[in-house]
Amino acid sequence: MTVPGDRFVKRRHDAPPGFFEVEAAGLRWLAVPGGVPVAEPVDVSPSQLSTVKLELAPPTGAAADEFGRRLAVTHDAGARHFGVPPDDWDTDGYIGRIGLPHALEPVKSWGEFYANLRIRPYLRSAYTQGAIDGHQLHVFEQVCTRLEAGTYDDPTEQPSRIHGDLWSGNVLWSDDGVHLIDPAAHGGHRETDLAMLGLFGLPHLERVLRAYDEVHPLTDGWRDRVGLHRLHPLLTHVVLFGGSYVPQAIAMAHKYG
């Protein structure tokens, strides 16, 4: 990564097909009027992505309030269906450096999408790598069964336009407020982004959540589902970094299975 002049450049000469292109598509898709600003793409190629350079600043409560309000607007921009990729993209994407399946056709429900495109693909990889055993695999499969049965579906919740990898490292605080970087953008559940914000800690998180709720009131019991929405990022970490994340993931799976 380099910062030449007014641009921030990410380079990867061994990038898999579409690695930077889908990131740029995601940034453009998330840049909705009144939503959270993003790192604006300037130039993209198969081996690099250039964005407008951002000047960082310390997090403030006022910026957190504005972030929460704007994130609700971003989510409310919506998506055609759960799992849909960003506009101008018609295949799978990436989260971190591993693949992220997209639903190119509508799926029946959020639970079906989450079970089959956000949990099971990474379960298979974790099991193949030896990071989880057969008993642990069964526990996760019980969660998937409940998801497919609609246990955690809310018929009033329409697909949201989500960042998809909204941990604190992808939230940049600047003089003119928060900007988002490195998305795994898709049509998903708003609670997924909110759960991810707190997974590794975010400054002023409660202010962000309170301001969000003022713009788009969250469904009763949403805090009880935070662990469910964290299963996907935790499983991607198991695949990427090994078994140290398994205890946390399996504890959450026991709660929802």
Tab-separated table of C-alpha atoms in Angstrom, residues 21-239:
chain	number	residue	atom	x	y	z
A	21	GLU	CA	-12.843	-4.525	-9.296
A	22	VAL	CA	-15.546	-5.846	-6.948
A	23	GLU	CA	-14.192	-3.678	-4.128
A	24	ALA	CA	-14.520	-0.601	-6.351
A	25	ALA	CA	-18.027	-1.664	-7.367
A	26	GLY	CA	-18.924	-2.033	-3.701
A	27	LEU	CA	-17.622	1.418	-2.826
A	28	ARG	CA	-19.619	2.988	-5.642
A	29	TRP	CA	-22.760	1.093	-4.596
A	30	LEU	CA	-22.440	2.211	-0.981
A	31	ALA	CA	-22.011	5.879	-1.925
A	32	VAL	CA	-25.671	6.868	-1.555
A	33	PRO	CA	-26.926	10.437	-0.960
A	34	GLY	CA	-26.995	11.140	2.764
A	35	GLY	CA	-25.279	7.858	3.613
A	36	VAL	CA	-21.839	7.245	5.081
A	37	PRO	CA	-19.129	8.629	2.768
A	38	VAL	CA	-16.740	6.077	1.299
A	39	ALA	CA	-13.156	6.161	0.113
A	40	GLU	CA	-13.883	7.332	-3.408
A	41	PRO	CA	-12.446	5.044	-6.127
A	42	VAL	CA	-10.264	6.901	-8.633
A	43	ASP	CA	-8.726	4.115	-10.668
A	44	VAL	CA	-8.981	0.334	-10.634
A	45	SER	CA	-7.162	-2.470	-12.435
A	46	PRO	CA	-6.714	-6.225	-11.865
A	47	SER	CA	-3.659	-5.519	-9.677
A	48	GLN	CA	-4.482	-2.292	-7.839
A	49	LEU	CA	-7.102	0.136	-6.583
A	50	SER	CA	-6.587	3.875	-6.090
A	51	THR	CA	-8.886	5.888	-3.838
A	52	VAL	CA	-8.940	9.494	-2.710
A	53	LYS	CA	-6.570	9.926	0.234
A	54	LEU	CA	-8.277	10.591	3.577
A	55	GLU	CA	-6.780	12.678	6.382
A	56	LEU	CA	-7.335	10.819	9.646
A	57	ALA	CA	-8.524	12.430	12.869
A	58	PRO	CA	-9.338	11.204	16.400
A	59	PRO	CA	-12.831	9.725	16.892
A	60	THR	CA	-15.354	12.076	18.497
A	61	GLY	CA	-18.814	11.616	19.913
A	62	ALA	CA	-20.278	14.047	17.403
A	63	ALA	CA	-18.736	12.111	14.514
A	64	ALA	CA	-20.108	8.879	15.999
A	65	ASP	CA	-23.612	10.361	16.115
A	66	GLU	CA	-23.351	11.418	12.478
A	67	PHE	CA	-21.973	8.011	11.510
A	68	GLY	CA	-24.921	6.231	13.113
A	69	ARG	CA	-27.454	8.436	11.367
A	70	ARG	CA	-25.753	8.108	8.002
A	71	LEU	CA	-25.297	4.328	8.308
A	72	ALA	CA	-29.063	3.961	8.684
A	73	VAL	CA	-29.492	5.924	5.445
A	74	THR	CA	-26.965	3.694	3.656
A	75	HIS	CA	-28.778	0.557	4.786
A	76	ASP	CA	-32.166	2.010	3.868
A	77	ALA	CA	-31.006	2.479	0.269
A	78	GLY	CA	-31.822	-1.219	0.047
A	79	ALA	CA	-30.934	-4.057	-2.283
A	80	ARG	CA	-32.878	-6.181	-4.761
A	81	HIS	CA	-32.593	-9.321	-2.636
A	82	PHE	CA	-30.512	-10.924	0.069
A	83	GLY	CA	-27.048	-11.818	-1.174
A	84	VAL	CA	-27.218	-9.652	-4.289
A	85	PRO	CA	-23.818	-8.279	-5.372
A	86	PRO	CA	-23.202	-4.557	-5.904
A	87	ASP	CA	-24.501	-2.970	-9.085
A	88	ASP	CA	-22.312	-3.617	-12.133
A	89	TRP	CA	-21.034	-6.870	-10.633
A	90	ASP	CA	-22.462	-10.276	-11.590
A	91	THR	CA	-20.319	-12.890	-9.886
A	92	ASP	CA	-18.894	-13.656	-6.446
A	93	GLY	CA	-16.762	-11.298	-4.383
A	94	TYR	CA	-14.237	-11.394	-1.557
A	95	ILE	CA	-14.079	-10.820	2.167
A	96	GLY	CA	-10.516	-10.171	3.168
A	97	ARG	CA	-8.508	-12.355	0.814
A	98	ILE	CA	-10.988	-15.241	0.555
A	99	GLY	CA	-14.052	-15.692	-1.613
A	100	LEU	CA	-17.516	-14.379	-0.730
A	101	PRO	CA	-20.449	-16.083	-2.486
A	102	HIS	CA	-23.195	-13.869	-3.879
A	103	ALA	CA	-26.775	-14.837	-4.661
A	104	LEU	CA	-27.217	-14.030	-8.325
A	105	GLU	CA	-30.914	-14.991	-8.153
A	106	PRO	CA	-33.354	-14.184	-5.328
A	107	VAL	CA	-33.377	-16.558	-2.360
A	108	LYS	CA	-36.409	-17.457	-0.288
A	109	SER	CA	-35.378	-15.673	2.904
A	110	TRP	CA	-32.543	-14.098	4.837
A	111	GLY	CA	-32.155	-17.290	6.879
A	112	GLU	CA	-31.701	-19.402	3.754
A	113	PHE	CA	-29.147	-16.937	2.387
A	114	TYR	CA	-27.217	-16.710	5.648
A	115	ALA	CA	-27.108	-20.481	6.175
A	116	ASN	CA	-26.075	-21.418	2.651
A	117	LEU	CA	-23.890	-18.505	1.536
A	118	ARG	CA	-22.451	-17.126	4.770
A	119	ILE	CA	-22.038	-20.074	7.142
A	120	ARG	CA	-21.809	-23.375	5.246
A	121	PRO	CA	-19.087	-22.376	2.726
A	122	TYR	CA	-16.726	-21.430	5.560
A	123	LEU	CA	-17.745	-24.425	7.655
A	124	ARG	CA	-16.648	-26.698	4.832
A	125	SER	CA	-13.317	-24.899	4.528
A	126	ALA	CA	-12.721	-24.945	8.284
A	127	TYR	CA	-13.538	-28.658	8.465
A	128	THR	CA	-11.314	-29.476	5.485
A	129	GLN	CA	-8.461	-27.535	7.082
A	130	GLY	CA	-8.931	-29.466	10.329
A	131	ALA	CA	-9.788	-26.330	12.299
A	132	ILE	CA	-13.114	-27.817	13.442
A	133	ASP	CA	-14.087	-31.433	14.053
A	134	GLY	CA	-17.199	-33.414	13.201
A	135	HIS	CA	-18.944	-32.657	16.495
A	136	GLN	CA	-18.396	-28.923	16.096
A	137	LEU	CA	-19.555	-29.122	12.488
A	138	HIS	CA	-22.823	-30.654	13.732
A	139	VAL	CA	-23.378	-27.770	16.171
A	140	PHE	CA	-23.044	-25.226	13.348
A	141	GLU	CA	-25.313	-27.311	11.132
A	142	GLN	CA	-28.006	-27.115	13.794
A	143	VAL	CA	-27.850	-23.331	13.497
A	144	CYS	CA	-28.166	-23.596	9.720
A	145	THR	CA	-31.225	-25.841	10.084
A	146	ARG	CA	-32.940	-23.264	12.294
A	147	LEU	CA	-31.990	-20.479	9.901
A	148	GLU	CA	-33.473	-22.343	6.931
A	149	ALA	CA	-36.629	-23.017	8.952
A	150	GLY	CA	-37.120	-19.271	9.359
A	151	THR	CA	-36.512	-19.144	13.115
A	152	TYR	CA	-34.605	-15.872	12.852
A	153	ASP	CA	-36.407	-14.295	9.906
A	154	ASP	CA	-38.334	-11.054	10.251
A	155	PRO	CA	-40.859	-10.675	7.402
A	156	THR	CA	-40.812	-6.888	7.865
A	157	GLU	CA	-37.041	-6.655	7.327
A	158	GLN	CA	-36.252	-5.897	3.696
A	159	PRO	CA	-32.743	-6.470	2.235
A	160	SER	CA	-30.382	-3.671	3.253
A	161	ARG	CA	-27.416	-2.217	1.417
A	162	ILE	CA	-24.650	-3.350	3.761
A	163	HIS	CA	-20.883	-2.953	3.883
A	164	GLY	CA	-20.465	-6.615	4.782
A	165	ASP	CA	-17.108	-6.384	6.580
A	166	LEU	CA	-17.756	-3.470	8.918
A	167	TRP	CA	-15.195	-4.075	11.626
A	168	SER	CA	-13.528	-1.069	13.237
A	169	GLY	CA	-10.502	-1.211	10.917
A	170	ASN	CA	-12.740	-0.417	7.956
A	171	VAL	CA	-14.193	2.654	9.671
A	172	LEU	CA	-11.921	5.656	9.107
A	173	TRP	CA	-12.384	8.759	11.243
A	174	SER	CA	-11.464	12.005	9.494
A	175	ASP	CA	-11.957	15.743	9.999
A	176	ASP	CA	-15.179	15.617	7.982
A	177	GLY	CA	-16.576	12.494	9.644
A	178	VAL	CA	-16.432	8.742	9.152
A	179	HIS	CA	-15.585	7.151	5.791
A	180	LEU	CA	-15.859	3.468	4.895
A	181	ILE	CA	-13.180	1.384	3.186
A	182	ASP	CA	-12.627	-2.236	2.083
A	183	PRO	CA	-16.250	-3.374	1.683
A	184	ALA	CA	-17.607	-6.825	1.026
A	185	ALA	CA	-20.815	-5.107	-0.034
A	186	HIS	CA	-24.013	-7.021	-0.756
A	187	GLY	CA	-27.700	-7.136	0.034
A	188	GLY	CA	-27.929	-8.298	3.609
A	189	HIS	CA	-29.380	-7.726	7.052
A	190	ARG	CA	-28.729	-4.358	8.715
A	191	GLU	CA	-28.021	-6.170	12.002
A	192	THR	CA	-25.021	-7.865	10.369
A	193	ASP	CA	-23.165	-4.571	9.952
A	194	LEU	CA	-24.132	-3.424	13.448
A	195	ALA	CA	-22.960	-6.690	14.998
A	196	MET	CA	-19.663	-6.487	13.146
A	197	LEU	CA	-19.009	-2.955	14.410
A	198	GLY	CA	-18.669	-4.235	17.944
A	199	LEU	CA	-16.835	-7.494	17.268
A	200	PHE	CA	-13.364	-6.008	17.737
A	201	GLY	CA	-14.405	-2.772	19.417
A	202	LEU	CA	-15.355	0.634	17.987
A	203	PRO	CA	-14.939	4.029	19.678
A	204	HIS	CA	-18.254	5.519	20.826
A	205	LEU	CA	-20.149	2.419	19.678
A	206	GLU	CA	-23.184	3.056	21.860
A	207	ARG	CA	-23.530	6.572	20.447
A	208	VAL	CA	-23.389	5.133	16.926
A	209	LEU	CA	-26.125	2.630	17.751
A	210	ARG	CA	-28.325	5.175	19.512
A	211	ALA	CA	-28.127	7.616	16.599
A	212	TYR	CA	-28.828	4.788	14.141
A	213	ASP	CA	-31.923	3.772	16.085
A	214	GLU	CA	-33.228	7.350	15.962
A	215	VAL	CA	-33.252	7.241	12.147
A	216	HIS	CA	-34.287	3.611	11.704
A	217	PRO	CA	-35.654	2.013	14.899
A	218	LEU	CA	-34.197	-1.443	15.350
A	219	THR	CA	-36.394	-4.507	15.823
A	220	ASP	CA	-37.034	-5.600	19.402
A	221	GLY	CA	-34.493	-8.166	20.578
A	222	TRP	CA	-31.830	-7.213	18.052
A	223	ARG	CA	-29.117	-7.303	20.721
A	224	ASP	CA	-29.977	-10.963	21.401
A	225	ARG	CA	-29.129	-11.737	17.761
A	226	VAL	CA	-25.720	-10.038	17.693
A	227	GLY	CA	-23.883	-13.350	18.146
A	228	LEU	CA	-25.817	-14.942	15.290
A	229	HIS	CA	-24.657	-12.208	12.923
A	230	ARG	CA	-21.088	-12.598	14.152
A	231	LEU	CA	-20.911	-16.271	13.192
A	232	HIS	CA	-19.986	-15.464	9.609
A	233	PRO	CA	-17.044	-13.120	10.349
A	234	LEU	CA	-15.780	-15.468	13.046
A	235	LEU	CA	-15.847	-18.415	10.639
A	236	THR	CA	-13.977	-16.399	8.019
A	237	HIS	CA	-11.346	-15.719	10.697
A	238	VAL	CA	-11.150	-19.445	11.452
A	239	VAL	CA	-10.476	-20.098	7.762
